[in-house]
XYZ file of N, CA and C in Angstrom:
777
model
N -14.362 6.853 44.398
C -13.381 6.841 43.291
C -13.856 5.495 42.739
N -14.041 5.008 41.426
C -14.329 3.489 40.849
C -13.086 2.604 40.800
N -13.443 1.665 41.107
C -12.119 0.710 40.862
C -11.442 0.542 39.236
N -10.639 0.684 38.880
C -9.779 0.601 37.703
C -10.016 -1.071 37.312
N -10.973 -1.352 36.424
C -10.940 -2.909 36.175
C -11.742 -3.138 35.102
N -11.911 -4.088 34.152
C -12.848 -4.457 33.063
C -12.512 -3.437 32.194
N -13.406 -3.609 30.957
C -13.215 -2.543 29.719
C -13.054 -1.386 29.846
N -14.274 -1.043 30.560
C -14.352 0.662 30.775
C -13.241 1.269 31.748
N -12.869 0.444 32.836
C -11.518 0.476 33.682
C -10.083 0.918 32.828
N -10.147 0.025 31.664
C -8.993 -0.051 31.037
C -8.974 1.208 30.399
N -10.048 1.463 29.614
C -9.980 2.838 28.869
C -9.987 3.966 29.837
N -10.497 4.128 31.170
C -10.221 5.083 31.915
C -9.076 5.301 32.512
N -8.038 4.105 32.394
C -6.565 4.265 32.732
C -6.039 4.743 31.726
N -6.390 4.176 30.484
C -5.477 5.122 29.260
C -5.714 6.602 29.272
N -7.115 6.850 29.641
C -7.352 8.046 29.422
C -6.685 9.136 30.588
N -6.461 8.209 31.786
C -5.596 8.888 32.733
C -4.051 9.044 32.495
N -3.797 8.031 31.759
C -2.099 7.786 31.647
C -1.870 9.069 30.665
N -2.811 9.249 29.503
C -2.448 10.316 28.599
C -2.458 11.866 29.127
N -3.497 11.756 30.115
C -3.504 13.424 30.718
C -2.384 13.497 31.681
N -1.834 12.490 32.234
C -0.265 12.478 33.050
C 0.624 12.980 32.422
N 0.767 12.263 30.907
C 1.565 13.027 29.984
C 1.400 14.318 29.234
N 0.170 14.664 29.055
C -0.083 16.076 28.717
C 0.246 17.088 29.780
N 0.027 16.708 30.947
C 0.205 17.662 32.282
C 1.873 17.652 32.339
N 2.613 16.715 32.138
C 3.841 16.760 32.389
C 4.469 17.460 31.059
N 3.886 17.368 29.877
C 4.362 18.416 29.070
C 4.050 19.674 28.990
N 2.846 20.055 29.595
C 2.679 21.333 30.297
C 3.604 22.188 31.246
N 3.897 21.125 32.374
C 4.668 21.839 33.471
C 6.043 21.836 33.391
N 6.285 20.535 32.509
C 7.811 20.255 32.792
C 8.179 19.163 33.841
N 7.945 19.379 35.003
C 7.922 18.395 35.978
C 6.784 18.495 37.022
N 6.527 17.275 37.449
C 5.300 17.536 38.836
C 5.477 16.075 39.495
N 4.916 16.441 40.866
C 5.109 15.431 42.050
C 3.891 14.733 41.818
N 3.936 13.162 42.313
C 2.630 12.475 42.434
C 1.492 13.030 43.138
N 1.813 13.977 44.002
C 0.490 14.611 44.617
C -0.162 15.558 44.126
N 0.506 16.199 43.198
C 0.166 17.241 42.058
C -0.568 16.675 41.019
N 0.311 15.681 40.417
C -0.705 14.891 39.442
C -2.222 14.173 39.838
N -1.782 13.328 40.998
C -3.138 12.836 41.543
C -4.342 13.890 41.805
N -3.905 15.182 42.349
C -5.113 16.302 42.252
C -5.345 16.639 40.884
N -4.728 16.841 39.864
C -5.263 17.319 38.629
C -5.897 16.419 37.939
N -5.706 15.004 37.860
C -6.442 14.435 37.392
C -7.494 13.724 38.207
N -7.619 14.011 39.556
C -8.637 13.623 40.430
C -8.827 12.148 40.828
N -7.519 11.611 40.720
C -7.463 10.251 41.629
C -6.871 10.362 42.971
N -6.897 8.890 43.361
C -5.974 8.908 44.895
C -4.634 8.689 44.428
N -3.737 9.274 45.618
C -2.137 9.199 45.102
C -1.887 7.907 44.813
N -2.369 6.778 45.381
C -1.872 5.340 44.824
C -2.180 5.058 43.620
N -3.061 5.576 43.052
C -3.515 5.367 41.493
C -2.584 6.266 40.670
N -2.309 7.461 41.172
C -1.476 8.268 40.183
C 0.231 7.410 40.312
N 0.298 7.009 41.455
C 1.631 6.095 41.554
C 1.779 5.066 40.547
N 0.697 4.367 40.637
C 0.711 3.182 39.601
C 0.634 3.381 38.282
N -0.158 4.745 38.170
C 0.414 5.018 36.452
C 1.435 5.662 36.158
N 2.214 6.334 37.211
C 3.569 6.801 37.007
C 4.260 5.788 36.697
N 4.273 4.667 37.482
C 5.329 3.146 37.507
C 4.940 2.590 36.195
N 3.615 2.529 35.766
C 3.640 1.855 34.293
C 4.274 2.528 33.332
N 3.982 4.024 33.221
C 4.674 4.951 32.376
C 5.901 4.782 32.299
N 6.718 4.427 33.455
C 8.172 4.732 33.639
C 8.588 3.553 33.681
N 7.999 2.368 33.615
C 8.313 0.961 32.902
C 8.424 1.075 31.506
N 7.729 1.834 30.690
C 7.916 2.069 29.605
C 8.842 3.075 28.911
N 9.384 3.670 29.660
C 10.330 5.044 29.401
C 9.637 6.157 29.100
N 8.046 6.376 29.017
C 7.621 7.409 28.884
C 7.523 8.511 29.681
N 8.010 8.366 31.073
C 8.291 9.345 32.048
C 9.433 8.610 33.057
N 9.877 9.747 33.397
C 11.204 9.341 34.350
C 11.339 10.333 35.426
N 11.870 9.755 36.454
C 11.995 10.542 38.030
C 12.943 11.790 37.581
N 12.764 12.785 37.994
C 13.915 14.065 37.957
C 14.828 13.537 39.150
N 16.123 14.517 39.039
C 16.968 14.361 39.984
C 16.772 14.322 41.296
N 15.922 15.238 41.754
C 15.378 15.485 42.982
C 13.930 14.619 43.320
N 14.187 13.018 43.252
C 13.195 12.117 43.369
C 12.011 12.643 43.733
N 10.873 12.108 43.394
C 9.595 12.810 43.772
C 8.821 13.501 42.838
N 9.793 14.280 41.933
C 9.238 14.728 40.544
C 9.387 13.852 39.426
N 8.460 14.099 38.726
C 8.389 13.124 37.264
C 8.243 14.154 36.305
N 9.063 13.414 35.123
C 8.977 14.594 34.003
C 8.903 13.591 32.563
N 8.815 14.048 31.475
C 8.676 13.151 30.276
C 10.010 12.179 30.091
N 9.772 11.208 29.711
C 10.901 10.185 29.542
C 11.479 10.170 27.633
N 12.547 9.734 27.863
C 12.923 9.332 26.610
C 12.335 8.340 25.459
N 11.512 7.775 26.184
C 10.840 6.383 25.533
C 9.921 7.358 24.703
N 9.608 8.535 24.807
C 8.830 9.389 23.646
C 9.190 9.707 22.543
N 10.570 9.510 22.315
C 11.310 10.205 21.194
C 11.183 9.407 20.100
N 10.967 8.250 20.195
C 10.801 7.207 18.969
C 9.212 7.173 18.394
N 8.575 7.605 19.693
C 7.310 7.420 19.349
C 6.862 8.919 18.187
N 7.263 9.701 18.841
C 7.277 11.145 18.295
C 8.016 11.065 16.716
N 9.291 10.810 16.862
C 9.543 10.366 15.498
C 9.287 9.642 14.468
N 8.048 8.697 14.802
C 7.484 8.153 14.037
C 6.357 8.975 13.178
N 5.841 9.924 13.916
C 4.772 10.879 13.532
C 5.696 11.765 12.869
N 6.504 12.418 13.350
C 7.428 13.380 12.558
C 7.628 13.064 11.352
N 8.237 11.690 11.020
C 8.465 11.391 9.815
C 7.287 11.507 8.676
N 6.245 11.044 9.472
C 5.111 11.259 8.219
C 4.642 12.431 7.832
N 4.797 13.605 8.671
C 4.684 14.828 8.677
C 5.541 15.302 7.889
N 6.927 14.652 8.077
C 8.052 15.595 7.498
C 8.213 15.033 5.700
N 7.612 13.815 5.569
C 7.741 13.414 4.215
C 6.938 13.944 3.215
N 5.754 14.634 3.628
C 4.785 15.538 3.166
C 5.634 16.874 2.926
N 6.252 17.434 3.799
C 6.642 18.844 3.653
C 8.185 18.539 3.043
N 8.893 17.628 3.259
C 10.280 17.449 2.541
C 10.168 16.930 1.048
N 8.864 16.395 0.786
C 8.842 15.593 -0.260
C 7.919 16.670 -1.326
N 7.211 17.797 -0.880
C 6.319 18.530 -1.494
C 7.027 19.289 -3.102
N 8.439 19.652 -2.805
C 8.782 20.301 -4.199
C 9.293 18.933 -4.992
N 9.373 17.917 -4.599
C 9.879 16.921 -5.654
C 8.811 16.437 -6.284
N 7.504 16.338 -5.346
C 6.137 16.012 -6.171
C 5.809 17.090 -7.207
N 6.269 18.238 -6.891
C 5.350 19.332 -7.891
C 6.661 19.030 -9.190
N 7.900 19.046 -8.906
C 8.854 18.942 -9.952
C 8.484 17.676 -11.050
N 8.272 16.595 -10.372
C 7.823 15.392 -10.952
C 6.356 15.413 -11.662
N 5.463 16.372 -11.088
C 4.341 16.415 -11.734
C 4.197 17.227 -13.109
N 5.432 18.307 -12.947
C 5.603 19.167 -14.004
C 6.531 18.454 -15.149
N 7.497 17.426 -14.807
C 8.065 16.871 -15.523
C 7.454 15.998 -16.453
N 6.758 15.223 -15.600
C 5.804 13.921 -16.157
C 4.339 14.151 -16.739
N 3.899 15.469 -16.332
C 2.368 16.050 -16.992
C 1.483 15.245 -16.164
N 1.724 14.210 -15.206
C 0.819 13.474 -14.434
C 0.588 13.678 -13.328
N -0.484 13.270 -12.631
C -0.686 13.211 -11.145
C 0.434 12.138 -10.446
N 0.707 13.177 -9.212
C 1.696 12.490 -8.248
C 1.186 12.661 -6.781
N 1.157 11.560 -6.436
C 0.592 11.437 -5.003
C 1.705 10.714 -4.094
N 1.715 11.019 -2.749
C 2.543 10.277 -1.656
C 1.331 9.569 -0.749
N 1.878 8.261 -0.687
C 1.055 7.758 0.199
C 2.045 6.964 1.320
N 1.315 6.976 2.626
C 1.949 6.082 3.724
C 1.088 4.972 4.206
N 1.343 4.047 5.166
C 0.650 3.064 5.765
C -0.164 3.698 7.104
N -1.523 3.345 6.770
C -2.504 3.499 7.941
C -3.217 2.216 8.303
N -2.938 1.518 9.475
C -3.510 0.308 9.503
C -3.482 -0.427 8.448
N -4.799 -0.991 7.725
C -4.499 -1.866 6.586
C -4.792 -1.154 5.339
N -4.454 0.033 5.237
C -4.715 0.880 4.291
C -3.544 1.538 3.467
N -3.348 1.979 2.398
C -2.622 3.027 2.142
C -3.457 4.578 1.982
N -2.834 5.572 2.905
C -3.341 6.705 2.941
C -2.733 7.955 1.988
N -3.227 8.388 1.313
C -2.741 9.431 0.551
C -2.557 10.810 1.127
N -1.397 11.141 1.323
C -1.137 12.455 2.210
C -0.636 13.648 1.520
N -0.308 13.635 0.253
C 0.196 14.857 -0.660
C -0.172 14.250 -2.075
N -0.657 15.512 -3.119
C -0.683 15.125 -4.303
C -0.241 16.558 -5.084
N 0.183 16.520 -6.223
C 0.679 17.298 -7.316
C -0.010 16.787 -8.318
N -0.589 17.947 -9.225
C -1.026 17.745 -10.506
C -0.378 18.078 -11.688
N -0.222 17.277 -12.689
C 0.600 17.828 -13.948
C -0.306 18.322 -14.953
N 0.267 18.883 -15.978
C -0.434 19.614 -16.750
C -1.560 18.880 -17.681
N -1.156 17.680 -18.058
C -1.835 16.714 -18.658
C -3.248 16.413 -18.218
N -3.126 16.762 -16.785
C -4.350 16.578 -15.877
C -5.412 17.563 -16.356
N -6.385 17.108 -16.924
C -7.658 17.636 -16.922
C -8.631 17.547 -15.925
N -9.329 16.242 -15.602
C -10.077 16.026 -14.194
C -9.229 14.900 -13.698
N -9.359 15.039 -12.161
C -8.681 13.876 -11.826
C -9.435 13.882 -10.290
N -9.426 12.580 -9.463
C -9.594 12.428 -8.308
C -8.813 13.022 -7.385
N -9.384 13.653 -6.171
C -8.769 14.538 -5.329
C -8.520 12.937 -4.096
N -7.061 12.757 -4.373
C -6.800 11.506 -3.413
C -6.651 11.697 -1.953
N -5.957 13.040 -1.672
C -5.751 13.378 -0.261
C -6.624 12.913 0.604
N -6.002 12.118 1.609
C -6.868 11.747 2.672
C -7.539 10.374 2.447
N -7.473 10.188 1.241
C -8.420 8.867 0.723
C -7.727 7.593 1.314
N -8.425 6.490 2.060
C -7.925 5.054 2.314
C -8.080 4.254 1.066
N -6.796 3.652 0.567
C -7.028 2.731 -0.589
C -6.281 1.297 -0.263
N -6.848 0.294 -0.884
C -6.044 -0.856 -0.455
C -4.811 -1.177 -0.823
N -4.285 -2.054 -0.151
C -2.787 -2.119 -0.185
C -2.574 -3.354 -1.489
N -3.360 -4.214 -1.523
C -3.075 -5.282 -2.574
C -3.278 -4.984 -3.971
N -4.232 -3.876 -4.497
C -4.221 -3.515 -5.847
C -3.789 -2.218 -6.200
N -3.118 -1.626 -5.180
C -2.648 -0.015 -5.954
C -1.073 0.016 -6.011
N -0.507 0.779 -6.542
C 0.935 0.763 -6.840
C 1.600 1.286 -5.191
N 1.074 2.195 -5.039
C 1.325 2.681 -3.362
C 1.212 1.739 -2.562
N 0.023 0.998 -2.675
C 0.069 -0.149 -1.545
C 1.054 -1.313 -1.449
N 1.256 -1.571 -2.872
C 2.188 -2.728 -3.134
C 3.606 -2.370 -2.641
N 3.876 -0.904 -2.743
C 5.277 -0.831 -2.465
C 5.365 -0.942 -0.675
N 4.388 -0.298 -0.158
C 4.381 -0.382 1.506
C 4.448 -1.834 1.760
N 3.533 -2.638 1.261
C 3.551 -4.158 1.495
C 4.875 -4.527 1.425
N 5.251 -4.411 0.064
C 6.439 -5.097 -0.194
C 7.634 -5.123 0.763
N 8.020 -4.299 1.653
C 8.806 -3.675 2.561
C 8.373 -4.072 4.014
N 7.560 -4.796 4.164
C 7.094 -5.309 5.526
C 7.549 -6.516 5.689
N 7.708 -6.892 6.950
C 8.136 -8.307 7.007
C 6.913 -9.026 6.961
N 7.211 -10.569 7.066
C 6.003 -11.446 6.185
C 4.881 -11.329 7.226
N 5.350 -11.519 8.562
C 4.142 -11.718 9.584
C 3.125 -10.566 9.533
N 3.980 -9.405 9.622
C 3.255 -8.085 9.642
C 2.364 -7.714 8.172
N 2.891 -8.616 7.099
C 2.149 -8.206 5.612
C 1.035 -9.407 5.905
N 1.193 -10.429 6.241
C 0.001 -11.500 6.579
C -1.076 -10.995 7.366
N -0.840 -10.436 8.405
C -1.715 -9.739 9.386
C -2.665 -8.488 8.841
N -2.009 -7.700 7.790
C -2.554 -6.746 7.359
C -3.294 -6.986 6.370
N -3.125 -8.168 5.539
C -3.891 -8.724 4.492
C -4.985 -9.395 4.972
N -4.826 -10.235 6.318
C -5.935 -10.890 6.809
C -7.167 -10.112 7.412
N -6.525 -8.762 7.945
C -7.290 -7.922 8.319
C -8.206 -7.125 7.175
N -7.491 -6.846 5.890
C -8.281 -6.410 4.934
C -8.704 -7.266 3.853
N -8.436 -8.545 3.748
C -8.905 -9.422 2.755
C -8.491 -8.887 1.133
N -8.504 -9.597 0.399
C -7.983 -9.409 -0.981
C -9.039 -9.158 -2.023
N -10.128 -8.575 -1.721
C -11.430 -8.514 -2.743
C -10.766 -8.138 -4.235
N -11.635 -8.319 -5.138
C -11.355 -8.375 -6.305
C -12.236 -6.768 -6.733
N -11.386 -6.124 -7.333
C -12.184 -4.872 -7.659
C -12.285 -4.476 -8.962
N -11.528 -5.158 -9.756
C -11.589 -5.209 -11.350
C -11.136 -6.619 -11.825
N -11.385 -7.172 -13.257
C -10.737 -8.536 -13.879
C -9.249 -8.484 -13.338
N -8.721 -7.737 -13.277
C -7.247 -7.637 -13.004
C -6.715 -7.746 -11.782
N -7.432 -7.439 -11.007
C -6.834 -7.439 -9.359
C -6.513 -8.846 -9.202
N -5.164 -8.946 -8.234
C -4.615 -9.851 -7.752
C -5.517 -10.335 -6.709
N -6.028 -11.366 -6.401
C -6.584 -11.854 -5.510
C -6.067 -13.221 -4.699
N -5.090 -13.531 -5.365
C -4.198 -14.988 -4.799
C -3.092 -14.410 -4.067
N -3.130 -14.624 -2.974
C -1.721 -14.432 -2.144
C -0.714 -14.937 -2.728
N -0.520 -15.841 -3.441
C 0.517 -16.545 -3.920
C 1.255 -15.570 -5.057
N 0.117 -15.310 -5.548
C 0.568 -14.152 -7.068
C 0.881 -12.884 -6.425
N 0.064 -12.818 -5.167
C 0.770 -11.074 -4.821
C 2.043 -11.324 -4.162
N 2.536 -12.386 -3.570
C 3.789 -12.676 -2.965
C 5.158 -12.398 -3.955
N 4.555 -13.256 -5.323
C 5.392 -12.996 -6.290
C 5.641 -11.406 -6.659
N 4.553 -10.965 -7.195
C 4.450 -9.724 -7.438
C 5.342 -8.566 -6.549
N 5.282 -8.744 -5.333
C 5.746 -8.032 -4.099
C 7.644 -8.251 -4.275
N 7.752 -9.469 -4.551
C 9.206 -10.031 -4.952
C 9.742 -9.158 -5.817
N 8.839 -9.078 -6.871
C 9.494 -8.177 -8.240
C 9.402 -6.718 -7.571
N 8.670 -6.110 -6.957
C 8.915 -4.704 -6.542
C 10.133 -4.587 -5.755
N 10.368 -5.602 -4.699
C 11.489 -5.242 -4.089
C 12.759 -5.509 -4.922
N 12.912 -6.139 -6.010
C 13.817 -6.066 -6.783
C 14.193 -5.260 -7.820
N 13.253 -4.732 -8.138
C 12.948 -3.462 -8.927
C 12.977 -2.209 -8.642
N 12.338 -2.171 -7.391
C 12.246 -0.796 -6.828
C 11.081 0.125 -7.573
N 10.029 -0.730 -8.152
C 8.716 0.043 -8.625
C 7.763 -1.181 -8.552
N 6.634 -0.554 -8.432
C 5.349 -1.034 -8.313
C 3.935 -0.885 -9.703
N 3.653 -1.716 -10.049
C 2.599 -1.235 -11.063
C 1.585 -1.704 -10.718
N 0.197 -1.090 -11.058
C -1.182 -1.229 -10.956
C -1.663 -0.939 -12.153
N -2.009 -1.796 -13.091
C -2.703 -1.783 -14.219
C -4.143 -2.048 -14.264
N -5.265 -1.296 -14.123
C -6.483 -1.471 -13.889
C -6.892 -2.388 -12.914
N -6.040 -2.480 -11.867
C -6.313 -3.349 -10.649
C -7.206 -2.659 -9.640
N -7.219 -1.471 -9.410
C -8.137 -0.960 -8.490
C -9.296 0.072 -9.343
N -9.092 0.211 -10.341
C -10.264 0.711 -11.224
C -10.078 0.680 -12.653
N -11.075 0.685 -13.125
C -10.973 0.298 -14.822
C -10.570 1.705 -15.454
N -9.447 1.636 -16.153
C -9.267 2.915 -16.869
C -8.006 3.531 -15.993
N -7.623 3.103 -15.011
C -6.483 3.850 -14.084
C -5.233 2.920 -13.966
N -4.309 3.706 -14.288
C -3.177 2.649 -14.155
C -2.117 3.830 -13.353
N -1.270 2.881 -12.798
C -0.362 3.973 -11.756
C 1.021 3.155 -11.603
N 2.113 3.622 -11.101
C 3.407 3.199 -10.802
C 4.074 3.967 -9.678
N 4.540 3.142 -8.684
C 4.893 3.565 -7.328
C 6.280 3.250 -7.324
N 7.097 4.193 -6.297
C 8.386 3.626 -5.990
C 8.551 4.133 -4.490
N 9.493 3.192 -3.531
C 9.486 3.722 -2.486
C 10.125 4.636 -1.841
N 9.928 5.541 -0.314
C 10.503 6.440 0.034
C 11.064 6.006 1.071
N 12.557 6.277 1.538
C 12.853 5.919 2.566
C 13.261 6.809 4.055
N 13.085 6.358 5.119
C 13.671 7.244 6.160
C 15.124 7.300 6.520
N 15.599 8.237 7.394
C 17.168 8.152 7.653
C 17.758 6.746 8.011
N 16.829 5.751 8.555
C 17.227 4.671 8.999
C 17.243 3.648 7.691
N 16.711 4.056 6.756
C 16.563 3.181 5.522
C 15.259 2.283 5.544
N 14.626 2.658 6.378
C 12.805 1.878 6.513
C 12.165 2.634 5.098
N 11.480 1.876 4.920
C 10.247 2.232 3.496
C 9.259 3.063 4.347
N 8.666 4.586 4.406
C 7.738 4.993 5.144
C 6.919 5.479 4.561
N 6.900 5.642 2.769
C 5.913 6.368 2.058
C 6.325 5.885 0.380
N 5.200 5.883 -0.216
C 5.372 5.487 -1.485
C 5.125 6.599 -2.294
N 5.868 6.874 -3.438
C 5.323 8.023 -4.305
C 5.203 7.440 -5.668
N 3.773 7.988 -6.417
C 3.172 7.249 -7.361
C 2.964 8.302 -8.504
N 2.804 7.752 -9.612
C 2.346 8.461 -10.642
C 1.362 7.788 -11.179
N 0.047 8.416 -11.884
C -1.065 7.581 -11.798
C -1.768 8.497 -13.193
N -2.693 7.966 -13.824
C -3.587 8.618 -14.925
C -4.257 7.749 -15.837
N -5.054 8.122 -16.802
C -5.881 7.315 -17.352
C -4.951 6.064 -18.160
N -5.419 5.086 -18.623
C -5.074 4.036 -18.950
C -4.680 4.232 -20.458
N -5.552 5.277 -21.446
C -5.182 5.624 -22.517
C -3.949 6.325 -22.736
N -3.755 7.028 -21.590
C -2.365 7.861 -21.761
C -1.066 7.172 -21.167
N -1.612 6.318 -19.801
C -0.527 5.941 -19.463
C -0.501 4.182 -19.245
N -0.369 3.631 -20.831
C -0.165 2.409 -20.828
C 1.050 1.766 -20.180
N 1.125 0.619 -20.503
C 2.568 -0.430 -19.986
C 3.692 0.348 -20.283
N 3.905 0.729 -21.398
C 5.085 1.211 -22.469
C 5.106 2.612 -21.541
N 4.050 3.369 -21.311
C 4.550 4.437 -20.985
C 5.045 4.728 -19.429
N 4.482 3.935 -18.614
C 4.725 3.358 -17.414
C 6.181 3.229 -17.038
N 6.534 2.333 -18.178
C 8.409 1.714 -18.278
C 8.934 3.082 -18.483
N 8.360 3.949 -19.484
C 9.532 5.217 -19.402
C 9.379 5.995 -18.309
N 8.353 6.178 -17.408
C 8.465 7.065 -16.205
C 9.055 6.440 -15.134
N 9.352 4.893 -15.222
C 10.079 4.371 -14.189
C 11.150 5.035 -13.325
N 12.173 5.392 -14.537
C 13.658 6.074 -14.180
C 13.241 7.282 -13.589
N 12.677 8.308 -13.971
C 12.531 9.657 -13.551
C 11.836 9.355 -12.160
N 10.886 8.480 -12.082
C 10.090 8.199 -10.797
C 10.672 7.593 -9.746
N 11.696 7.004 -10.019
C 12.816 6.286 -8.909
C 13.569 7.318 -8.382
N 14.213 8.139 -9.756
C 14.786 9.297 -9.173
C 14.102 10.445 -8.085
N 12.785 10.659 -8.521
C 12.086 11.477 -7.494
C 12.006 10.771 -5.955
N 11.699 9.341 -6.236
C 11.788 8.863 -4.806
C 13.119 8.994 -3.934
N 14.109 8.713 -4.737
C 15.413 8.676 -4.469
C 16.048 10.214 -3.728
N 15.322 11.207 -4.502
C 15.764 12.362 -3.870
C 14.824 12.842 -2.399
N 13.586 12.211 -2.723
C 12.609 12.356 -1.474
C 13.130 12.037 -0.376
N 13.711 10.552 -0.465
C 14.622 9.680 0.473
C 15.629 10.478 1.145
N 16.375 11.192 0.281
C 17.654 11.811 0.499
C 17.106 13.004 1.335
N 16.131 13.735 1.058
C 15.663 14.908 1.823
C 15.119 14.605 3.321
N 14.981 12.945 3.174
C 14.488 12.615 4.742
C 15.652 11.842 5.285
N 16.941 12.188 5.029
C 18.068 12.040 5.387
C 18.854 10.262 5.309
N 17.982 9.856 4.028
C 18.608 8.427 3.957
C 19.494 8.638 2.583
N 20.816 7.722 2.561
C 21.637 8.079 1.473
C 22.137 6.597 1.557
N 21.978 6.247 0.092
C 22.241 4.960 -0.219
C 23.819 4.870 0.051
N 24.022 3.686 0.393
C 25.583 3.089 0.813
C 26.199 2.835 -0.654
């Protein structure tokens, strides 16, 4: 057996730890000897892996000590993924209704690393041709959804994401100053609405509102977008109320009720 150490050893340890979790998910419970045999390591190595996982609450010892099972520490991790999946499932009827009522493209985006990723889209009847935004990674600093997601992060994490992505100028209207963006994000928090007026693409305007999960955390943004000639700033102002209402309904379906 090779020693676990260095970069390759660290990756191997992670792979083995994941294998342990998968085995316990499949079997329900297993002992150190069984796990060591299945992942092909010494018993002492399996014991160290289990100790590390147990320390994080990802596994726990069953009542008849010597057997291990999955721990409750996995619940918040699974919940975070579940919420991202739920927001598309729970929000789909709302997106379709908004698209029908407003006649424009409706998107739902969530945070992925230093991007906003679009996870759902509904097309309104005014849409003749449009981008397929689903799965597309878009910048945080110059899109309406990205601004919503940024605005509700703590300052330290927001700064880290912007440091990772930079603030490139896509159009003459893109905000490339951190100070200007901070002021913009403050307005987003105050009004519950973010605008992007030809900031990411010339001729494309959008507005977005936050979607909350059951704890009140902002986990997604729902946006309306369309060509600038049809969605000018006056029209975006008109759409603000129904868009906020749609976001509130999506939040309610996710279990969040405003106090």
